[in-house]
PDB file of C-alpha atoms and ligand atoms in Angstrom:
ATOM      1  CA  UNK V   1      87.616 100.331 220.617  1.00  0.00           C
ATOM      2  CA  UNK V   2      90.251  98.222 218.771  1.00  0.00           C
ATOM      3  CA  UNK V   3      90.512  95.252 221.147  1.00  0.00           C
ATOM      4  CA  UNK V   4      86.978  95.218 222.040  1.00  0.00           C
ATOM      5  CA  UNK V   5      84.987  93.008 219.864  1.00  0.00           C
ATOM      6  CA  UNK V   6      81.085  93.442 220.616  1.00  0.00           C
ATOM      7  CA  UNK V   7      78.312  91.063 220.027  1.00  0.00           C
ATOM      8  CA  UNK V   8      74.330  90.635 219.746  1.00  0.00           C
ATOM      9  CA  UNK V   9      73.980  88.005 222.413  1.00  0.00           C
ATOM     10  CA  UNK V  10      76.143  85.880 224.571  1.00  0.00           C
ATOM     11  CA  UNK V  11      75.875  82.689 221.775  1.00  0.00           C
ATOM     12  CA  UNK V  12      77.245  85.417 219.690  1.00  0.00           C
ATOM     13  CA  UNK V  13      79.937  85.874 221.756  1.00  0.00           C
ATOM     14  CA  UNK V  14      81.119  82.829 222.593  1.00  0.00           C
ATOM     15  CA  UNK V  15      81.064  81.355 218.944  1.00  0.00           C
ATOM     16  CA  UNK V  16      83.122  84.290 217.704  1.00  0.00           C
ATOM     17  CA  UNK V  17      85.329  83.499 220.204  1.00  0.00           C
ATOM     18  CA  UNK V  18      85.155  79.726 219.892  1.00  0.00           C
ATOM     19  CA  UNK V  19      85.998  80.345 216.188  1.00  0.00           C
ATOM     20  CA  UNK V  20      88.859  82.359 216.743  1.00  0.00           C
ATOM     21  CA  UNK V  21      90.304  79.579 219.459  1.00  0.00           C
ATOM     22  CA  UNK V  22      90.391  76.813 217.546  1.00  0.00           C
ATOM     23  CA  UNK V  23      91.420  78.694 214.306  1.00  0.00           C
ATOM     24  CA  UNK V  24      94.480  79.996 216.428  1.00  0.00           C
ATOM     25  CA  UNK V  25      95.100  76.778 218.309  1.00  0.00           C
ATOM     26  CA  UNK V  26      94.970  74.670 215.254  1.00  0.00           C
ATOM     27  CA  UNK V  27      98.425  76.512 214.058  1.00  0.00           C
ATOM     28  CA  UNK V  28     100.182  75.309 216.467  1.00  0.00           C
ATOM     29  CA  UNK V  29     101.707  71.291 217.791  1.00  0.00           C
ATOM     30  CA  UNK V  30     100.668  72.269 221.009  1.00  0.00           C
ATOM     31  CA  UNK V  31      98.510  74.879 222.933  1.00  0.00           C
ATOM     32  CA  UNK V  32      98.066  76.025 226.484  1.00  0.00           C
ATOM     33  CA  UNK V  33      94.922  77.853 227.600  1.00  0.00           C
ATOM     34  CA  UNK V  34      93.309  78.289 230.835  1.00  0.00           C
ATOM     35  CA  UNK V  35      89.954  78.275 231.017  1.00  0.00           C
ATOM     36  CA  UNK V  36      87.524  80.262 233.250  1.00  0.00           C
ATOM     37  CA  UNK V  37      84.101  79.208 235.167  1.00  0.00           C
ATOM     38  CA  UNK V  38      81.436  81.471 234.711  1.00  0.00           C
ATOM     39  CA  UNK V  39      77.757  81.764 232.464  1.00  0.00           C
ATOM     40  CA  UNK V  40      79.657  83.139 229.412  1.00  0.00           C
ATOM     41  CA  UNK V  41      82.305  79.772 229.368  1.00  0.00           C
ATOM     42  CA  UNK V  42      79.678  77.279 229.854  1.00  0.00           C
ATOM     43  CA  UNK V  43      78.020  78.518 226.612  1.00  0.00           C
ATOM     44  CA  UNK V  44      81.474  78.866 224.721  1.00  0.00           C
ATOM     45  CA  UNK V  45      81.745  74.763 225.861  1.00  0.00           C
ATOM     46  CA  UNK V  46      78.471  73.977 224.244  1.00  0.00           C
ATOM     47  CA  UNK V  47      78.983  75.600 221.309  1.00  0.00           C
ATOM     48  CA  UNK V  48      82.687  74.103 220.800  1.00  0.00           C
ATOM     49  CA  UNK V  49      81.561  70.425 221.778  1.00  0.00           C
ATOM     50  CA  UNK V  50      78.527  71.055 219.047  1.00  0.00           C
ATOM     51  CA  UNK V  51      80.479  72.555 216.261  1.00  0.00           C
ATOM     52  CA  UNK V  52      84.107  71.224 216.911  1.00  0.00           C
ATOM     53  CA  UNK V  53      83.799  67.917 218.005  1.00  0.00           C
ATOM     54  CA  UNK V  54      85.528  66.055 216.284  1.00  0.00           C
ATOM     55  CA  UNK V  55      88.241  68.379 215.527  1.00  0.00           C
ATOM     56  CA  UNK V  56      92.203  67.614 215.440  1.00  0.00           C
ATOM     57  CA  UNK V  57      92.961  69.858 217.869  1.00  0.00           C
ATOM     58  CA  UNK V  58      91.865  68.126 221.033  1.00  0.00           C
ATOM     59  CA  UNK V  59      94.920  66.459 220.598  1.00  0.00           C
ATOM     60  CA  UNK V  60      97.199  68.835 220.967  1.00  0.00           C
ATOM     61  CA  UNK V  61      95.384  71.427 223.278  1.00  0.00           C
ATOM     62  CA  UNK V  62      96.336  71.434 226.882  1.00  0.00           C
ATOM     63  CA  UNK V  63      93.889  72.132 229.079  1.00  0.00           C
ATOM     64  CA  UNK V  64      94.036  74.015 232.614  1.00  0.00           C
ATOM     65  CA  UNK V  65      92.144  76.328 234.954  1.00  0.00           C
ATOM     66  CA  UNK V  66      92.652  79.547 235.755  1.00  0.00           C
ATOM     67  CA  UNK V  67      90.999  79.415 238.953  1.00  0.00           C
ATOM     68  CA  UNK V  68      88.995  76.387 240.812  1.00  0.00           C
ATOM     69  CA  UNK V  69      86.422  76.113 243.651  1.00  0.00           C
ATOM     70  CA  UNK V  70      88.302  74.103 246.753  1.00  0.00           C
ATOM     71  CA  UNK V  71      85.601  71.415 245.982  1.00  0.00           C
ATOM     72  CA  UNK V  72      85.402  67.742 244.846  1.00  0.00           C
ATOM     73  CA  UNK V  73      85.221  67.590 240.948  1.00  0.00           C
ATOM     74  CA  UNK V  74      81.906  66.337 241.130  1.00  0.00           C
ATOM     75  CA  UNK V  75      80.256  69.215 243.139  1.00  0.00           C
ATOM     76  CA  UNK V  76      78.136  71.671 241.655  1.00  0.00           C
ATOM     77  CA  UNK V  77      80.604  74.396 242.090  1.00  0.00           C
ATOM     78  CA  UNK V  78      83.484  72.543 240.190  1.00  0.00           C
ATOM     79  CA  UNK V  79      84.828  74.754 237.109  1.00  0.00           C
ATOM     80  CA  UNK V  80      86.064  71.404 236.204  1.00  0.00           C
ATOM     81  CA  UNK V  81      83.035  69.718 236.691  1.00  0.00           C
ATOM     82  CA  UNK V  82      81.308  72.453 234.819  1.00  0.00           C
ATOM     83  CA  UNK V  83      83.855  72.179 231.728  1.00  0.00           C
ATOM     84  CA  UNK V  84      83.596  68.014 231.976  1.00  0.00           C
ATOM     85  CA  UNK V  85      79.868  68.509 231.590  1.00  0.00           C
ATOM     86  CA  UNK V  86      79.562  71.004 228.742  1.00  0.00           C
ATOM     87  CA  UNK V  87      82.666  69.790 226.671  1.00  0.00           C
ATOM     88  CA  UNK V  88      84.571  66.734 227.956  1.00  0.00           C
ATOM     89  CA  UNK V  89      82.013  64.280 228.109  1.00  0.00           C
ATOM     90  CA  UNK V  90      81.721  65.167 224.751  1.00  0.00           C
ATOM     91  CA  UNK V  91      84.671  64.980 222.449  1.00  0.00           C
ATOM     92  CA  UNK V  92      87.892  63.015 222.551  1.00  0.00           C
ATOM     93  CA  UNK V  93      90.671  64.199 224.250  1.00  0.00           C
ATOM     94  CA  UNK V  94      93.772  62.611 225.680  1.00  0.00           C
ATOM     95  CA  UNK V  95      93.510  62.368 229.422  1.00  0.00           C
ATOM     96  CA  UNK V  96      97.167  63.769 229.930  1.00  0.00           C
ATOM     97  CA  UNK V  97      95.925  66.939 227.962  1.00  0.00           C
ATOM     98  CA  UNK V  98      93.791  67.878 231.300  1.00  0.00           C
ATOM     99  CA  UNK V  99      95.264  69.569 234.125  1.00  0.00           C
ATOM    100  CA  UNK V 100      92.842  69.594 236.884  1.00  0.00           C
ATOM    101  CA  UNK V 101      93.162  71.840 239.429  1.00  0.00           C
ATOM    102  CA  UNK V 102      92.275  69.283 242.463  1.00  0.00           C
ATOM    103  CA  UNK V 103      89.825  70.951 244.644  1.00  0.00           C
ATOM    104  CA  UNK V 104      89.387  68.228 246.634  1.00  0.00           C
ATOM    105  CA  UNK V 105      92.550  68.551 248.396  1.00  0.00           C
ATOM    106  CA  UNK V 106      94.135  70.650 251.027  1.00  0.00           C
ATOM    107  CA  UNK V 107      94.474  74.126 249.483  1.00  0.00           C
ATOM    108  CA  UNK V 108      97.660  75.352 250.150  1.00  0.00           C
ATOM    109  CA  UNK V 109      99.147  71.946 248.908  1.00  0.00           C
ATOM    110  CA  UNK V 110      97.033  71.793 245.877  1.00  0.00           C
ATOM    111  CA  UNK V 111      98.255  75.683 245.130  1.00  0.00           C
ATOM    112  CA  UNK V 112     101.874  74.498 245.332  1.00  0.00           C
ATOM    113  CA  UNK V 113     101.223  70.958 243.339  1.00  0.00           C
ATOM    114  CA  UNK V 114      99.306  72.774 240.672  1.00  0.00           C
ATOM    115  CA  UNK V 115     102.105  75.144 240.052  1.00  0.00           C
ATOM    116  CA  UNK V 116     104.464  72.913 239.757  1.00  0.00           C
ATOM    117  CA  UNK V 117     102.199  71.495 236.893  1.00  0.00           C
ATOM    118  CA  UNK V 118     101.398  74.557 234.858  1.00  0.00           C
ATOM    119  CA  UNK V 119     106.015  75.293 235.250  1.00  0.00           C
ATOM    120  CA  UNK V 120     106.493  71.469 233.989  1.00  0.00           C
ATOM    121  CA  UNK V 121     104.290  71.697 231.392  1.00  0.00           C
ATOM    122  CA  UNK V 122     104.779  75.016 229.839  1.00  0.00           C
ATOM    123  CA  UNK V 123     107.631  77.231 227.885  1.00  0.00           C
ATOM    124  CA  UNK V 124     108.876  80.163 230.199  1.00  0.00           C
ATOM    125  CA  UNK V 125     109.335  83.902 229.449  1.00  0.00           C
ATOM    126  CA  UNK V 126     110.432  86.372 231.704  1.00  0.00           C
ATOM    127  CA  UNK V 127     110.768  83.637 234.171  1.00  0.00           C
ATOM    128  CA  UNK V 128     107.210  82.772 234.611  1.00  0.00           C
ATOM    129  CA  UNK V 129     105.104  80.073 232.657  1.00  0.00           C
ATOM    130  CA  UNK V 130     103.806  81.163 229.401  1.00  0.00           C
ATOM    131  CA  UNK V 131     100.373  80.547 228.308  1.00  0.00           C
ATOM    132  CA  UNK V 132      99.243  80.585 224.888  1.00  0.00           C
ATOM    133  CA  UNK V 133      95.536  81.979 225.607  1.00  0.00           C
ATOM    134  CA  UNK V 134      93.883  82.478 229.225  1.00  0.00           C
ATOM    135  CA  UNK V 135      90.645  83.363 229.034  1.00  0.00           C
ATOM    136  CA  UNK V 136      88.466  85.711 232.172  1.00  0.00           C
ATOM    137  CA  UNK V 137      85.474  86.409 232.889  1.00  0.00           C
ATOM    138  CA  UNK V 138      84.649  89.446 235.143  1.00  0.00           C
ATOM    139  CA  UNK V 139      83.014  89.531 238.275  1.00  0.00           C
ATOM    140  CA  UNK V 140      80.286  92.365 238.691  1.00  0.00           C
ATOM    141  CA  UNK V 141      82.801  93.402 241.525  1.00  0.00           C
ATOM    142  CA  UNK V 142      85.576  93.543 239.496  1.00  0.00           C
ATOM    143  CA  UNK V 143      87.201  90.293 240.227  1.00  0.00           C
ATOM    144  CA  UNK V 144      88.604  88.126 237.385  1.00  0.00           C
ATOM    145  CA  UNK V 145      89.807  84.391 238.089  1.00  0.00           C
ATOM    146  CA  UNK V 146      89.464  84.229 242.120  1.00  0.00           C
ATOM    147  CA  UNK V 147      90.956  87.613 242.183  1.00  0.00           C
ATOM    148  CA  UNK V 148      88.992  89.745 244.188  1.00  0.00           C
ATOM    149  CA  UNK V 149      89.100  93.326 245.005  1.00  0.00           C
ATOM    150  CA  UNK V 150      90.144  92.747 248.718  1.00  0.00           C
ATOM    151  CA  UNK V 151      93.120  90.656 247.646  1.00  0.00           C
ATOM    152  CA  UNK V 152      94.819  92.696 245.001  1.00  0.00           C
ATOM    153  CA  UNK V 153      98.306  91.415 246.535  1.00  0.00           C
ATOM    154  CA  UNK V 154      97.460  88.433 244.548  1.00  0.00           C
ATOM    155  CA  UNK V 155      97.748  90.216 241.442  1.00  0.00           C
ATOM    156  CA  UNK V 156     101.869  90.751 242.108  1.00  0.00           C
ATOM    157  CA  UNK V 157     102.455  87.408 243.807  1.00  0.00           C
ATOM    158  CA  UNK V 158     105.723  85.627 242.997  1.00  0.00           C
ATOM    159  CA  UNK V 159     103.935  82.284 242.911  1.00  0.00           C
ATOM    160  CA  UNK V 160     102.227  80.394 239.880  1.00  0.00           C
ATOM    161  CA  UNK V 161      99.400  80.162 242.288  1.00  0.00           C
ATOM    162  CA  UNK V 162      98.152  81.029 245.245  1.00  0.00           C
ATOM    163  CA  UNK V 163      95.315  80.322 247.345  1.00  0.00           C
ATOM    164  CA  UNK V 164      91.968  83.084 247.451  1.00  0.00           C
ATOM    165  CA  UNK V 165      88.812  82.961 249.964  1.00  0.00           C
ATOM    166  CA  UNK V 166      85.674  84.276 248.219  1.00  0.00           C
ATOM    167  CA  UNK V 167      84.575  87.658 250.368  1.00  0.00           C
ATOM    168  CA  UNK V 168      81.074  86.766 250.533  1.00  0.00           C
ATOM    169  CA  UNK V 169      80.966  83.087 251.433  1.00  0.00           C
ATOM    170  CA  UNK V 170      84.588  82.245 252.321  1.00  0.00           C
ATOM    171  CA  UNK V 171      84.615  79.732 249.990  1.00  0.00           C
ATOM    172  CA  UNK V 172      88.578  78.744 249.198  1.00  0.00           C
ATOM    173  CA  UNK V 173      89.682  78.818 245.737  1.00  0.00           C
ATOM    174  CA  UNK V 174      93.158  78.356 243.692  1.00  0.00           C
ATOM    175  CA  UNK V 175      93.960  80.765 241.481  1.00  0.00           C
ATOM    176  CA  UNK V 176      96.501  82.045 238.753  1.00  0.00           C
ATOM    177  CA  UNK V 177      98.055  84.880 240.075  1.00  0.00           C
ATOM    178  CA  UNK V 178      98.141  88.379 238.129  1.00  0.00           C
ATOM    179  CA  UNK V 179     101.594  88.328 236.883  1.00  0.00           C
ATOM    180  CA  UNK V 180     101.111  84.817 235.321  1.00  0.00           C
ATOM    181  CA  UNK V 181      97.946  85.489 233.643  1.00  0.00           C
ATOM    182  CA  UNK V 182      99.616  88.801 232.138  1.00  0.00           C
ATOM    183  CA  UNK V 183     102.542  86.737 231.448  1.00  0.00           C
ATOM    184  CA  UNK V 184     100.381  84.957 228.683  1.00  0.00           C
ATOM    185  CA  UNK V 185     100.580  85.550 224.800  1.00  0.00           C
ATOM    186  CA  UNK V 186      96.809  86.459 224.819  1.00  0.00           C
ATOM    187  CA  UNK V 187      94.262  87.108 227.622  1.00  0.00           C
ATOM    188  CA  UNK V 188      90.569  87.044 226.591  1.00  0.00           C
ATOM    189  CA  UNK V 189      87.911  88.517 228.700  1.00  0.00           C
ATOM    190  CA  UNK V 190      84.133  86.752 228.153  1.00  0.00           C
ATOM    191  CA  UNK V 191      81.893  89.371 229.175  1.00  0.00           C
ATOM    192  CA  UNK V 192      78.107  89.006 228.859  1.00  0.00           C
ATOM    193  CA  UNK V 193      74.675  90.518 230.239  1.00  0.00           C
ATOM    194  CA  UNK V 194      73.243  93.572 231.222  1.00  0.00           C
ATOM    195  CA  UNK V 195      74.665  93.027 235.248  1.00  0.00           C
ATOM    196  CA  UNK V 196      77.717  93.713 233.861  1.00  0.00           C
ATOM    197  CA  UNK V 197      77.159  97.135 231.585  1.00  0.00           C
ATOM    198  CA  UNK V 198      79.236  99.341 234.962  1.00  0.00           C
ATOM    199  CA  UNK V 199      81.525  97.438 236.161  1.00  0.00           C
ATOM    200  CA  UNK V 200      83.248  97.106 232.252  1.00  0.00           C
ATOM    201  CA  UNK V 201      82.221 101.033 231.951  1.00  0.00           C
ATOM    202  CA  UNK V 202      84.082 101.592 234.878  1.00  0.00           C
ATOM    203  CA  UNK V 203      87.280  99.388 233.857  1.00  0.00           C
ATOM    204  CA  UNK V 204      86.884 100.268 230.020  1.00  0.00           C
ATOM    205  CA  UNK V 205      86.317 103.783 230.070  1.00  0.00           C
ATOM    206  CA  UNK V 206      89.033 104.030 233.670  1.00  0.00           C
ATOM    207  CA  UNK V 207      85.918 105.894 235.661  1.00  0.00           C
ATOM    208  CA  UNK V 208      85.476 105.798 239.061  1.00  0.00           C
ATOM    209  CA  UNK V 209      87.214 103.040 241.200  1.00  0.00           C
ATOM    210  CA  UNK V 210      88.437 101.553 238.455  1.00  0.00           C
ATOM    211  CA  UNK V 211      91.569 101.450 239.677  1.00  0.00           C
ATOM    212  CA  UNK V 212      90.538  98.938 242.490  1.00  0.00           C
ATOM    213  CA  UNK V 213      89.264  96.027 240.427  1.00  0.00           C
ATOM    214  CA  UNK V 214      91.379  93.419 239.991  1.00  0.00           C
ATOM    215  CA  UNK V 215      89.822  92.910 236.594  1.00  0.00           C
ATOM    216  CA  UNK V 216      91.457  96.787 235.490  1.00  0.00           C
ATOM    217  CA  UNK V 217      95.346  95.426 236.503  1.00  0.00           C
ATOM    218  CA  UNK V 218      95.337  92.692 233.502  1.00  0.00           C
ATOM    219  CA  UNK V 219      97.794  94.262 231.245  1.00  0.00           C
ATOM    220  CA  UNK V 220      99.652  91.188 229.442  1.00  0.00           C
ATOM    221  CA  UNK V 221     103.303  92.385 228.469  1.00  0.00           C
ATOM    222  CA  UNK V 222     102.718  91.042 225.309  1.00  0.00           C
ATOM    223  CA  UNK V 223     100.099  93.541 224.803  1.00  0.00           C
ATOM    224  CA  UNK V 224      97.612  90.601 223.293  1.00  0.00           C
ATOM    225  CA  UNK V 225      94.487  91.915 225.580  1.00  0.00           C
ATOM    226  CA  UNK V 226      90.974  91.151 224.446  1.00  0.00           C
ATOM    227  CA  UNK V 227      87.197  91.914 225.228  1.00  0.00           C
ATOM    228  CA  UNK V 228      84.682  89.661 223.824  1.00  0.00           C
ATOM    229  CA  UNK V 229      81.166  91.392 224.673  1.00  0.00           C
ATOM    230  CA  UNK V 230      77.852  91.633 224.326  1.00  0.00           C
ATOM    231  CA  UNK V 231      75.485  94.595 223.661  1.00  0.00           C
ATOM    232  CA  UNK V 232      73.737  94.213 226.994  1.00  0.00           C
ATOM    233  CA  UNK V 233      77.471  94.405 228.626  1.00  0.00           C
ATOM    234  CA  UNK V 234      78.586  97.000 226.483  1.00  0.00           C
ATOM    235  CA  UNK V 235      75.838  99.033 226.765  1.00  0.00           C
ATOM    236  CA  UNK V 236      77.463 102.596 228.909  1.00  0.00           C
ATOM    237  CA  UNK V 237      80.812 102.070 226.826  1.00  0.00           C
ATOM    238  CA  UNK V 238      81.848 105.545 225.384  1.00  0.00           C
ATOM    239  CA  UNK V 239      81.796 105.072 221.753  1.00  0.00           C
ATOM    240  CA  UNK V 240      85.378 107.087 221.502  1.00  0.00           C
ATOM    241  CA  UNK V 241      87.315 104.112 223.673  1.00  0.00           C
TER     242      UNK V 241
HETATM  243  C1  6PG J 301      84.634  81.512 238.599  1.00  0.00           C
HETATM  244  C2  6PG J 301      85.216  82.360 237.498  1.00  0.00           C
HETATM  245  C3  6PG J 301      84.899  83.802 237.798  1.00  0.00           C
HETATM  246  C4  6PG J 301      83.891  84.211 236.751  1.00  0.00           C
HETATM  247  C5  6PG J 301      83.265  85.533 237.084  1.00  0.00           C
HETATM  248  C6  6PG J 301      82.197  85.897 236.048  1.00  0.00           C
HETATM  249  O1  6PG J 301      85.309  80.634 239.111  1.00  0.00           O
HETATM  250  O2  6PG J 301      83.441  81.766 238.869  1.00  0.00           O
HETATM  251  O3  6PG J 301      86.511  82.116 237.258  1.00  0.00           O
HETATM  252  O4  6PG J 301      86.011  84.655 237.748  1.00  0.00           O
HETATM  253  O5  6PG J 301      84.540  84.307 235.485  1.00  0.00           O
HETATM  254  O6  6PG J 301      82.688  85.416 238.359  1.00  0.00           O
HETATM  255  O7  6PG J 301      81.228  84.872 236.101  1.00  0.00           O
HETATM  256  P1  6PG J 301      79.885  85.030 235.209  1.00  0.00           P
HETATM  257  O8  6PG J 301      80.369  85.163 233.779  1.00  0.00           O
HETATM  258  O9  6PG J 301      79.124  83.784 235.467  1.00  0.00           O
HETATM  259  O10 6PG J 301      79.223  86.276 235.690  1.00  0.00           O
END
């Protein structure tokens, strides 16, 4: 399992991986990542504002989202709000280095706006934004960003962005579509907890509907893909993988 890194817990996890950001971020003058929501992200965000922060490289590390409730910034739901409570309220970062996806406004608008901010801001190859680092999470349904398994399309949509509807509450999100995310240098999937152990069997090991999880079509062309896990997650992964 050569791009599959697994871990005890999900502090484990996300320190190994918080490690291996900022060591690979802190090469560089400047550094896009998108960020995820999710359990496994909010812990990564704790750890980094406790053991990095006061680190250079907050000022050269663009932030964005790769996917955002269609809520106000201070609502529960927010990604943002969940990253502003865990991390930026608690190092120093220059404003213009965070790209907020604006829930708040209309959709469809904000998924046009916030495109045109991810194609001002970053280098192009292939003729689609390049990210240095995006990092996923994975839905127990397979979905990975806002993603979800009955709206694959969105994982071949021409757009930067495009606008998703959550299949169980119909709440609207923005999200990266799948050819931007596997246009990046380096995708990182955060996967933690025992609710997850099938649905990464199922995508790891290609087993039953794999296929049809949105989560199984990240492929990034510049073959950079990565599973940070847990044992509880990992736990039906066939040791030969
Ligand atoms: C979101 C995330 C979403 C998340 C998965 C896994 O907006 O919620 O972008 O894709 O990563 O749902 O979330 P958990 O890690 O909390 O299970």
């Amino acid at each position: 399992m050569r791009n599959i890194k697994i871990f005890e817990n999900p502090v484990e996890t996300a320190s190994n991986f918080g490690d291996y950001f900022i060591k690979t971020a802190s090469k560089r003058e400047r550094f896009h990542i998108a960020l995820s929501g999710g359990s496994t992200p909010r812990i990564l965000f704790d750890y980094l504002a406790g053991t990095y922060k006061t680190s250079e490289a907050w000022k050269y590390i663009h932030l964005f989202w790769g996917d955002e409730r269609c809520v106000p910034p201070d609502d529960d739901e927010s990604n943002f709000r969940m990253t502003e409570e865990h991390l930026l309220k608690k190092i120093t970062m220059p404003s213009e280095n965070i790209h907020r996806i604006k829930g708040e406004d209309n959709p469809n608008k904000e998924a046009v706006r916030y495109g045109e901010e991810v194609r001002s801001n970053l280098s192009y190859k292939t003729g689609l934004p390049l990210f240095d680092l995006i990092i996923l999470g994975l839905g127990e349904d397979g979905h990975t960003a806002s993603i979800f398994p009955n709206q694959m399309g969105l994982l071949n949509s021409q757009d930067i962005c495009q606008v998703a509807v959550h299949p169980g509450s119909g709440q609207k999100r923005i999200t990266l579509t799948g050819n931007v995310i596997n246009n990046a240098a380096e995708v990182i999937f955060l996967v933690t907890g025992d609710s997850k152990k099938e649905i990464l069997a199922e995508i790891i090991n290609k087993s039953e509907k794999w296929k049809t999880y949105p989560a199984a079509h990240i492929h990034p062309v510049s073959g950079n893909l990565k599973w940070y896990v847990d044992k509880a997650a990992a736990r039906l992964l066939q040791t030969k993988v």
